[in-house]
């Protein structure tokens, strides 16, 4: 039987403590794991680099830290450049929408207003096709000598846009002849904007199409286009002398 006289509690001895951490052990570990700082780059910011005067065997930590800082500066500059580009694009879009809104409000007659919708907006907003679409009982409009008007079957605006929003942006699509008529072949992305003219007027929408598949896409903000839709609705309502509801 084992001799337990030196162990009154009858238990095994505790394991010996781990060896003390020394500079030599740390150096040995780093030599065995040369990618340690690559896997833990945050440590570079707290390590003191060696002095400029050093022997050949000393690792150039200053160069390592400098490279890290250069990469960080390059990343920040790239982010700033992207932000500046997005800001400029947003300012340009805002200016285009404001010009379009002023053109609608400046129409001299109702016919001029319709022409502004269907012709001038394509130039002002840099899109390929703009159509003013109106729901009718049979989906047809009376014969009118105005380019850019289209009739839609009843319920089409709700089906296309829904009831909980006023603007729909679609990317990488095939142009719908029902919306864009003969210009449908040009359309690869579109924006559909509800025109809430009046409770006494049929549902309408403004359809804008572009040959660029990414010109309109669901990730874009819709506030400016929604504003244009409100201005357009107000202009139509005013010329037809209709109540808001």
GROMACS .gro file of C-alpha atoms in nm:
model
  245
    1UNK     CA    1   0.000   0.000   0.000
    2UNK     CA    2   0.126   0.356  -0.066
    3UNK     CA    3   0.266   0.538   0.230
    4UNK     CA    4   0.029   0.829   0.321
    5UNK     CA    5   0.211   0.936   0.635
    6UNK     CA    6   0.326   1.254   0.465
    7UNK     CA    7  -0.027   1.327   0.340
    8UNK     CA    8  -0.260   1.341   0.642
    9UNK     CA    9  -0.562   1.436   0.430
   10UNK     CA   10  -0.506   1.148   0.195
   11UNK     CA   11  -0.495   1.377  -0.108
   12UNK     CA   12  -0.244   1.397  -0.392
   13UNK     CA   13   0.004   1.685  -0.395
   14UNK     CA   14  -0.086   2.006  -0.585
   15UNK     CA   15   0.081   2.046  -0.927
   16UNK     CA   16   0.393   2.259  -0.929
   17UNK     CA   17   0.347   2.626  -1.026
   18UNK     CA   18   0.415   2.718  -1.390
   19UNK     CA   19   0.764   2.844  -1.466
   20UNK     CA   20   0.816   3.212  -1.421
   21UNK     CA   21   0.767   3.428  -1.734
   22UNK     CA   22   1.101   3.569  -1.836
   23UNK     CA   23   1.229   3.774  -2.128
   24UNK     CA   24   1.406   3.463  -2.256
   25UNK     CA   25   1.083   3.261  -2.260
   26UNK     CA   26   0.897   3.544  -2.438
   27UNK     CA   27   1.173   3.569  -2.697
   28UNK     CA   28   1.167   3.191  -2.748
   29UNK     CA   29   0.790   3.197  -2.798
   30UNK     CA   30   0.812   3.480  -3.052
   31UNK     CA   31   1.083   3.296  -3.242
   32UNK     CA   32   0.860   2.990  -3.253
   33UNK     CA   33   0.562   3.203  -3.366
   34UNK     CA   34   0.700   3.464  -3.610
   35UNK     CA   35   0.350   3.569  -3.720
   36UNK     CA   36   0.244   3.665  -3.367
   37UNK     CA   37   0.226   4.040  -3.439
   38UNK     CA   38   0.048   3.976  -3.766
   39UNK     CA   39  -0.222   3.792  -3.571
   40UNK     CA   40  -0.223   4.055  -3.295
   41UNK     CA   41  -0.155   4.387  -3.474
   42UNK     CA   42  -0.312   4.589  -3.191
   43UNK     CA   43  -0.005   4.518  -2.979
   44UNK     CA   44   0.211   4.722  -3.214
   45UNK     CA   45   0.052   5.042  -3.087
   46UNK     CA   46   0.163   4.971  -2.728
   47UNK     CA   47   0.510   4.833  -2.794
   48UNK     CA   48   0.814   5.060  -2.764
   49UNK     CA   49   1.026   5.044  -3.080
   50UNK     CA   50   1.403   4.996  -3.063
   51UNK     CA   51   1.629   5.297  -3.073
   52UNK     CA   52   1.743   5.423  -3.415
   53UNK     CA   53   2.096   5.307  -3.339
   54UNK     CA   54   2.073   4.929  -3.343
   55UNK     CA   55   2.262   4.622  -3.449
   56UNK     CA   56   2.186   4.401  -3.745
   57UNK     CA   57   2.008   4.145  -3.527
   58UNK     CA   58   1.749   4.396  -3.400
   59UNK     CA   59   1.409   4.379  -3.575
   60UNK     CA   60   1.305   4.714  -3.722
   61UNK     CA   61   0.984   4.767  -3.525
   62UNK     CA   62   0.972   5.131  -3.628
   63UNK     CA   63   0.934   5.032  -3.991
   64UNK     CA   64   0.663   4.784  -3.896
   65UNK     CA   65   0.473   5.048  -3.701
   66UNK     CA   66   0.525   5.306  -3.978
   67UNK     CA   67   0.380   5.065  -4.235
   68UNK     CA   68   0.078   5.008  -4.011
   69UNK     CA   69   0.022   5.380  -3.969
   70UNK     CA   70   0.058   5.437  -4.344
   71UNK     CA   71  -0.203   5.170  -4.412
   72UNK     CA   72  -0.437   5.332  -4.160
   73UNK     CA   73  -0.390   5.677  -4.316
   74UNK     CA   74  -0.452   5.529  -4.663
   75UNK     CA   75  -0.773   5.365  -4.539
   76UNK     CA   76  -0.897   5.691  -4.385
   77UNK     CA   77  -0.820   5.883  -4.706
   78UNK     CA   78  -1.011   5.625  -4.911
   79UNK     CA   79  -1.311   5.659  -4.681
   80UNK     CA   80  -1.294   6.038  -4.703
   81UNK     CA   81  -1.272   6.021  -5.083
   82UNK     CA   82  -1.579   5.794  -5.100
   83UNK     CA   83  -1.770   6.022  -4.864
   84UNK     CA   84  -1.679   6.329  -5.068
   85UNK     CA   85  -1.786   6.157  -5.388
   86UNK     CA   86  -2.120   6.057  -5.235
   87UNK     CA   87  -2.173   6.410  -5.101
   88UNK     CA   88  -2.107   6.565  -5.442
   89UNK     CA   89  -2.346   6.319  -5.608
   90UNK     CA   90  -2.614   6.400  -5.351
   91UNK     CA   91  -2.571   6.775  -5.403
   92UNK     CA   92  -2.596   6.726  -5.779
   93UNK     CA   93  -2.912   6.517  -5.743
   94UNK     CA   94  -3.064   6.774  -5.511
   95UNK     CA   95  -2.992   7.053  -5.758
   96UNK     CA   96  -3.148   6.853  -6.043
   97UNK     CA   97  -3.464   6.784  -5.842
   98UNK     CA   98  -3.497   7.150  -5.744
   99UNK     CA   99  -3.461   7.256  -6.107
  100UNK     CA  100  -3.726   7.003  -6.207
  101UNK     CA  101  -3.964   7.124  -5.936
  102UNK     CA  102  -3.920   7.486  -6.045
  103UNK     CA  103  -3.988   7.386  -6.406
  104UNK     CA  104  -4.315   7.219  -6.306
  105UNK     CA  105  -4.425   7.516  -6.098
  106UNK     CA  106  -4.331   7.753  -6.378
  107UNK     CA  107  -4.557   7.594  -6.641
  108UNK     CA  108  -4.767   7.858  -6.816
  109UNK     CA  109  -5.056   7.631  -6.918
  110UNK     CA  110  -5.177   7.283  -6.833
  111UNK     CA  111  -5.051   7.158  -7.170
  112UNK     CA  112  -4.714   7.314  -7.092
  113UNK     CA  113  -4.716   7.135  -6.756
  114UNK     CA  114  -4.776   6.799  -6.923
  115UNK     CA  115  -4.497   6.871  -7.170
  116UNK     CA  116  -4.267   6.962  -6.881
  117UNK     CA  117  -4.342   6.628  -6.715
  118UNK     CA  118  -4.290   6.420  -7.025
  119UNK     CA  119  -4.011   6.605  -7.206
  120UNK     CA  120  -3.823   6.854  -6.990
  121UNK     CA  121  -3.781   6.626  -6.690
  122UNK     CA  122  -3.582   6.372  -6.891
  123UNK     CA  123  -3.325   6.642  -6.966
  124UNK     CA  124  -3.327   6.799  -6.622
  125UNK     CA  125  -3.293   6.465  -6.440
  126UNK     CA  126  -3.065   6.295  -6.695
  127UNK     CA  127  -3.293   5.997  -6.761
  128UNK     CA  128  -3.391   5.840  -7.091
  129UNK     CA  129  -3.771   5.813  -7.068
  130UNK     CA  130  -4.033   5.993  -6.857
  131UNK     CA  131  -4.400   5.904  -6.876
  132UNK     CA  132  -4.705   6.044  -6.701
  133UNK     CA  133  -4.940   5.749  -6.642
  134UNK     CA  134  -5.309   5.778  -6.552
  135UNK     CA  135  -5.551   5.502  -6.453
  136UNK     CA  136  -5.867   5.476  -6.666
  137UNK     CA  137  -6.160   5.239  -6.668
  138UNK     CA  138  -6.039   5.058  -6.979
  139UNK     CA  139  -5.668   5.139  -6.949
  140UNK     CA  140  -5.681   5.374  -7.245
  141UNK     CA  141  -5.656   5.750  -7.271
  142UNK     CA  142  -5.862   5.967  -7.504
  143UNK     CA  143  -5.664   6.047  -7.815
  144UNK     CA  144  -5.445   6.343  -7.723
  145UNK     CA  145  -5.166   6.504  -7.917
  146UNK     CA  146  -4.918   6.495  -7.629
  147UNK     CA  147  -4.615   6.268  -7.618
  148UNK     CA  148  -4.545   6.093  -7.290
  149UNK     CA  149  -4.895   6.017  -7.162
  150UNK     CA  150  -5.001   5.658  -7.095
  151UNK     CA  151  -5.319   5.494  -6.972
  152UNK     CA  152  -5.313   5.223  -6.707
  153UNK     CA  153  -5.580   4.972  -6.607
  154UNK     CA  154  -5.756   5.046  -6.279
  155UNK     CA  155  -5.559   4.928  -5.978
  156UNK     CA  156  -5.222   4.942  -6.155
  157UNK     CA  157  -5.072   5.217  -5.938
  158UNK     CA  158  -5.148   5.027  -5.619
  159UNK     CA  159  -5.015   4.704  -5.767
  160UNK     CA  160  -4.690   4.869  -5.877
  161UNK     CA  161  -4.619   5.091  -5.578
  162UNK     CA  162  -4.827   4.949  -5.293
  163UNK     CA  163  -5.023   5.136  -5.030
  164UNK     CA  164  -4.749   5.210  -4.776
  165UNK     CA  165  -4.503   5.407  -4.990
  166UNK     CA  166  -4.494   5.666  -5.266
  167UNK     CA  167  -4.175   5.577  -5.454
  168UNK     CA  168  -4.044   5.245  -5.588
  169UNK     CA  169  -3.695   5.207  -5.736
  170UNK     CA  170  -3.614   4.903  -5.949
  171UNK     CA  171  -3.277   4.797  -6.088
  172UNK     CA  172  -3.177   4.565  -6.370
  173UNK     CA  173  -3.527   4.539  -6.520
  174UNK     CA  174  -3.676   4.503  -6.865
  175UNK     CA  175  -3.875   4.813  -6.953
  176UNK     CA  176  -4.252   4.767  -6.925
  177UNK     CA  177  -4.433   4.877  -7.244
  178UNK     CA  178  -4.742   4.947  -7.033
  179UNK     CA  179  -4.546   5.219  -6.853
  180UNK     CA  180  -4.295   5.336  -7.112
  181UNK     CA  181  -4.465   5.263  -7.443
  182UNK     CA  182  -4.227   5.275  -7.739
  183UNK     CA  183  -3.940   5.377  -7.510
  184UNK     CA  184  -3.957   5.056  -7.306
  185UNK     CA  185  -3.665   4.906  -7.500
  186UNK     CA  186  -3.432   5.168  -7.353
  187UNK     CA  187  -3.523   5.106  -6.990
  188UNK     CA  188  -3.303   4.892  -6.766
  189UNK     CA  189  -3.388   5.057  -6.433
  190UNK     CA  190  -3.681   5.274  -6.331
  191UNK     CA  191  -3.834   5.495  -6.065
  192UNK     CA  192  -4.211   5.492  -6.012
  193UNK     CA  193  -4.351   5.791  -5.822
  194UNK     CA  194  -4.710   5.814  -5.699
  195UNK     CA  195  -4.888   6.139  -5.785
  196UNK     CA  196  -5.156   6.201  -5.523
  197UNK     CA  197  -5.337   6.468  -5.722
  198UNK     CA  198  -5.681   6.468  -5.563
  199UNK     CA  199  -5.951   6.245  -5.426
  200UNK     CA  200  -6.154   6.351  -5.730
  201UNK     CA  201  -5.881   6.251  -5.980
  202UNK     CA  202  -5.781   5.902  -6.091
  203UNK     CA  203  -5.459   5.755  -5.948
  204UNK     CA  204  -5.152   5.866  -6.140
  205UNK     CA  205  -4.783   5.791  -6.137
  206UNK     CA  206  -4.468   5.937  -6.286
  207UNK     CA  207  -4.248   5.669  -6.444
  208UNK     CA  208  -3.882   5.750  -6.511
  209UNK     CA  209  -3.658   5.501  -6.691
  210UNK     CA  210  -3.286   5.482  -6.754
  211UNK     CA  211  -3.071   5.265  -6.979
  212UNK     CA  212  -2.825   5.228  -6.690
  213UNK     CA  213  -2.921   4.913  -6.490
  214UNK     CA  214  -2.794   5.078  -6.170
  215UNK     CA  215  -2.927   5.432  -6.223
  216UNK     CA  216  -3.215   5.349  -5.988
  217UNK     CA  217  -3.188   5.080  -5.723
  218UNK     CA  218  -3.366   4.996  -5.395
  219UNK     CA  219  -3.071   5.111  -5.182
  220UNK     CA  220  -3.110   5.474  -5.290
  221UNK     CA  221  -3.285   5.735  -5.083
  222UNK     CA  222  -3.629   5.832  -5.210
  223UNK     CA  223  -3.684   6.162  -5.026
  224UNK     CA  224  -3.595   6.384  -5.323
  225UNK     CA  225  -3.810   6.187  -5.568
  226UNK     CA  226  -4.094   6.191  -5.315
  227UNK     CA  227  -4.060   6.569  -5.296
  228UNK     CA  228  -4.077   6.592  -5.675
  229UNK     CA  229  -4.392   6.380  -5.670
  230UNK     CA  230  -4.558   6.615  -5.420
  231UNK     CA  231  -4.466   6.920  -5.627
  232UNK     CA  232  -4.598   6.754  -5.944
  233UNK     CA  233  -4.922   6.658  -5.773
  234UNK     CA  234  -4.971   7.014  -5.648
  235UNK     CA  235  -4.906   7.157  -5.995
  236UNK     CA  236  -5.163   6.929  -6.162
  237UNK     CA  237  -5.419   6.995  -5.886
  238UNK     CA  238  -5.376   7.370  -5.921
  239UNK     CA  239  -5.420   7.376  -6.299
  240UNK     CA  240  -5.728   7.151  -6.283
  241UNK     CA  241  -5.866   7.344  -5.983
  242UNK     CA  242  -5.922   7.026  -5.781
  243UNK     CA  243  -5.946   6.984  -5.404
  244UNK     CA  244  -5.670   6.799  -5.223
  245UNK     CA  245  -5.909   6.528  -5.097
   0.00000   0.00000   0.00000
